[in-house]
Each structure stands twice: as structure tokens, then as C-alpha cells.
Coordinates of C-alpha atoms in Angstrom, one line a residue:
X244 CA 15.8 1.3 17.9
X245 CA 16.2 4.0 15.3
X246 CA 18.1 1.6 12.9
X247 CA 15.4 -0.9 13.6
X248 CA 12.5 1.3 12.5
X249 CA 15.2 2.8 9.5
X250 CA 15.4 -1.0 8.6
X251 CA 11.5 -1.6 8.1
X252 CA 11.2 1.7 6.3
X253 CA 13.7 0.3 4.0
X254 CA 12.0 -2.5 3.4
X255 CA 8.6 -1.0 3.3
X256 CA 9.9 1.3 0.6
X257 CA 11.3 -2.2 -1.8
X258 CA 8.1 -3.9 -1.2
X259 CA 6.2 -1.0 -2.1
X260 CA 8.2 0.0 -5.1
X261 CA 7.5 -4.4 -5.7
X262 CA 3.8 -3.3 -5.1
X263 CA 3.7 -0.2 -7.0
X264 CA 5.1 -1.3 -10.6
X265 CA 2.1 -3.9 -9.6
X266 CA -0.7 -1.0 -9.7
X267 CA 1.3 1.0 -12.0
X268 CA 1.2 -1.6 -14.9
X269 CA -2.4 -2.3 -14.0
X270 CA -3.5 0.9 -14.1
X271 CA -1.6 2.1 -17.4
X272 CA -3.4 -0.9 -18.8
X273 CA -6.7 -1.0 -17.4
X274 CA -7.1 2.8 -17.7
X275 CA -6.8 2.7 -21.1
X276 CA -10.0 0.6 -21.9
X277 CA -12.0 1.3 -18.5
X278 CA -13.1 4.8 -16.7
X279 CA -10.2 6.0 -15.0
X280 CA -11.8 5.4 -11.6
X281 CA -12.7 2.3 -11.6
X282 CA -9.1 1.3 -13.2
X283 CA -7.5 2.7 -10.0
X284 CA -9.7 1.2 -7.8
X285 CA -8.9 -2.2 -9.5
X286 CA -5.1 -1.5 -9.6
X287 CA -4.9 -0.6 -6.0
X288 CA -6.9 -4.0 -4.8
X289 CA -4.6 -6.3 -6.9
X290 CA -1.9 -4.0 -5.6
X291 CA -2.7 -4.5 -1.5
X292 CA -3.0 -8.1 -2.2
X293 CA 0.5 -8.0 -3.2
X294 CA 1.6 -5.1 -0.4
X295 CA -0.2 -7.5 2.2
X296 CA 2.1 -10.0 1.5
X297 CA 5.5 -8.7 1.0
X298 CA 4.8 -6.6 4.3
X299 CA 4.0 -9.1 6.3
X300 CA 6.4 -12.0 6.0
X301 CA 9.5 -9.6 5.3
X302 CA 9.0 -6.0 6.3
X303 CA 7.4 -6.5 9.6
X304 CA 8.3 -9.9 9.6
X305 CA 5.0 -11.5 11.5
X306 CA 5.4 -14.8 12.5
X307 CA 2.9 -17.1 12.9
X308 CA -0.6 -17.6 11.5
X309 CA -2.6 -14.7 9.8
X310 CA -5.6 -13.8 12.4
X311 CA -8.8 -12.7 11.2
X312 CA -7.9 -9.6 13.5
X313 CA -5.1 -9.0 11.7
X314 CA -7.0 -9.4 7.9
X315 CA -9.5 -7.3 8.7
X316 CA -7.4 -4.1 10.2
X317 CA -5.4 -4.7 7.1
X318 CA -8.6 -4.4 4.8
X319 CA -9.8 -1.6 7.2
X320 CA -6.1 0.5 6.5
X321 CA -6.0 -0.6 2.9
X322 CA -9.6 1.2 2.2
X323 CA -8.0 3.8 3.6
X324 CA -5.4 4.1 1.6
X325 CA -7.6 2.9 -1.5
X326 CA -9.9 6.3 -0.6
X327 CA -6.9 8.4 -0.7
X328 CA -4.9 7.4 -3.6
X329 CA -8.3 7.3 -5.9
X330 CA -9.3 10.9 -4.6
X331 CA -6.2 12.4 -5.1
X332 CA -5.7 11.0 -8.7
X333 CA -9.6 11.5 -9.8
X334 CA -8.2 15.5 -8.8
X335 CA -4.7 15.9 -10.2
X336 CA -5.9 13.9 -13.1
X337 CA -9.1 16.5 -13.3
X338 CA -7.0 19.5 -12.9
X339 CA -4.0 18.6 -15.1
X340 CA -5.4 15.6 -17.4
X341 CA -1.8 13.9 -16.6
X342 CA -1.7 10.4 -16.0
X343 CA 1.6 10.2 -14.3
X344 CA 1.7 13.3 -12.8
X345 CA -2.1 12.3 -11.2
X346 CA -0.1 8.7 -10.2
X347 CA 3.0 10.0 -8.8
X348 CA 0.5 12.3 -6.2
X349 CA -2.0 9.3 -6.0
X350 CA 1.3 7.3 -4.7
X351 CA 2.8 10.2 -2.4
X352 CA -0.1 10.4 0.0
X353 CA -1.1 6.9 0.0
X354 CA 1.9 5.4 0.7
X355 CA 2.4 8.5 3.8
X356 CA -1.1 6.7 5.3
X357 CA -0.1 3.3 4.1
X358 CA 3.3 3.1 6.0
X359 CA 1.8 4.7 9.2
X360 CA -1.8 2.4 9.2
X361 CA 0.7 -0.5 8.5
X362 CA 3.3 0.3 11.2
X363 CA 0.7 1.4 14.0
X364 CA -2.4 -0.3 13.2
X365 CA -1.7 -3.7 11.1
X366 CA 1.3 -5.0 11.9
X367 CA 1.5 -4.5 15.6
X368 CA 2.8 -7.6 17.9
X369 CA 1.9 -7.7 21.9
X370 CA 3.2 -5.4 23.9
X371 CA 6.9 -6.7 25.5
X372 CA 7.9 -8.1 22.1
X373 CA 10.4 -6.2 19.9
X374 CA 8.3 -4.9 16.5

């Protein structure tokens, strides 16, 4: 069990580095010609597109087709995780005007709330099968 659950973390943590260089690159690009805000609100949505997918097929490893269930508690945990990451950026960033520094704390907490909405809310199978 524990090296089941150490497994997904693992893979959680390569498909969100995968994910992350996605809304990092964004964001370092967008933010540069857009307010700040909206360029992490953009990054982040091209960024759970990519996070949706990777998790799904390989870190929980859902078989089967995608329900509508399924899509929408993803959207549900990803707005989330959207309203976290851009409030704690829009402060560091206020506080310290540092990009990265604002980026690497956006990151931190979202991907805390992103691993455990994934794990316990999203990606859930019916009870009696192994997760």
C-alpha cells in the first residue's frame, strides 16, 4: 500500500514537473506582454489541460472512458487550484516584485491542493478496486 501511494506520488511529481515547465514557459512569456494576472490565469489553464492528461492515463492510471463526472470534478479541483496558485503569486509578486520567487510559492501550495483534490476527489475508482 505505502509503495503503491509512494508510486503515484512519483509519478504525480514527473507529470507535474511535465506540466509545470508548461505554465512556467507560458507564464514567462505571456507575462511579459499581458498583466500579470491574467498571464497566470492563462498559463495555469493550458497547464491543467496538460496535468489532466498525464494524470489520468499514467499517474492514476484510469481505464476506460472519460465520464462527464469525472471532467467536471476535474474542472471543479483545477479551479481550485487555479484560485490558489493566482492568489498566492498576485501576493508574493506584490510584496517582493519577484517573478520566480512569486512562481516557486504559486507552485508550492497549488500543487499541495492539486495532488490531494486529484487523489481524493478526481481520480477515485469504485470502492473494492485497488486505486
Amino acid at each position: 500500500m505505502i509503495v503503491h501511494e509512494a508510486r503515484k506520488l512519483f509519478r504525480f511529481c514527473i507529470s507535474g514537473g511535465i506540466s509545470t515547465f508548461t505554465d512556467f514557459a507560458l507564464y514567462v512569456y505571456l507575462s511579459d506582454r499581458w498583466d500579470i494576472t491574467f498571464a497566470k490565469c492563462s498559463s495555469m489553464i493550458i497547464s491543467c489541460v496538460v496535468s489532466f492528461i498525464l494524470n489520468r492515463s499514467w499517474t492514476f492510471q484510469v481505464r476506460g472512458k472519460t465520464e462527464a463526472r469525472q471532467i467536471i470534478k476535474y474542472i471543479v479541483s483545477q479551479i481550485l487550484n487555479i484560485c490558489v496558485n493566482v492568489a498566492v503569486n498576485t501576493e508574493i509578486y506584490s510584496i517582493f516584485q519577484n517573478k520566480p520567487a512569486a512562481y516557486l510559492a504559486a507552485t508550492s501550495a497549488g500543487m499541495t491542493v492539486n495532488f490531494l483534490l486529484q487523489r481524493f476527489f478526481v481520480f477515485t475508482r469504485a470502492e473494492g478496486e485497488e486505486n
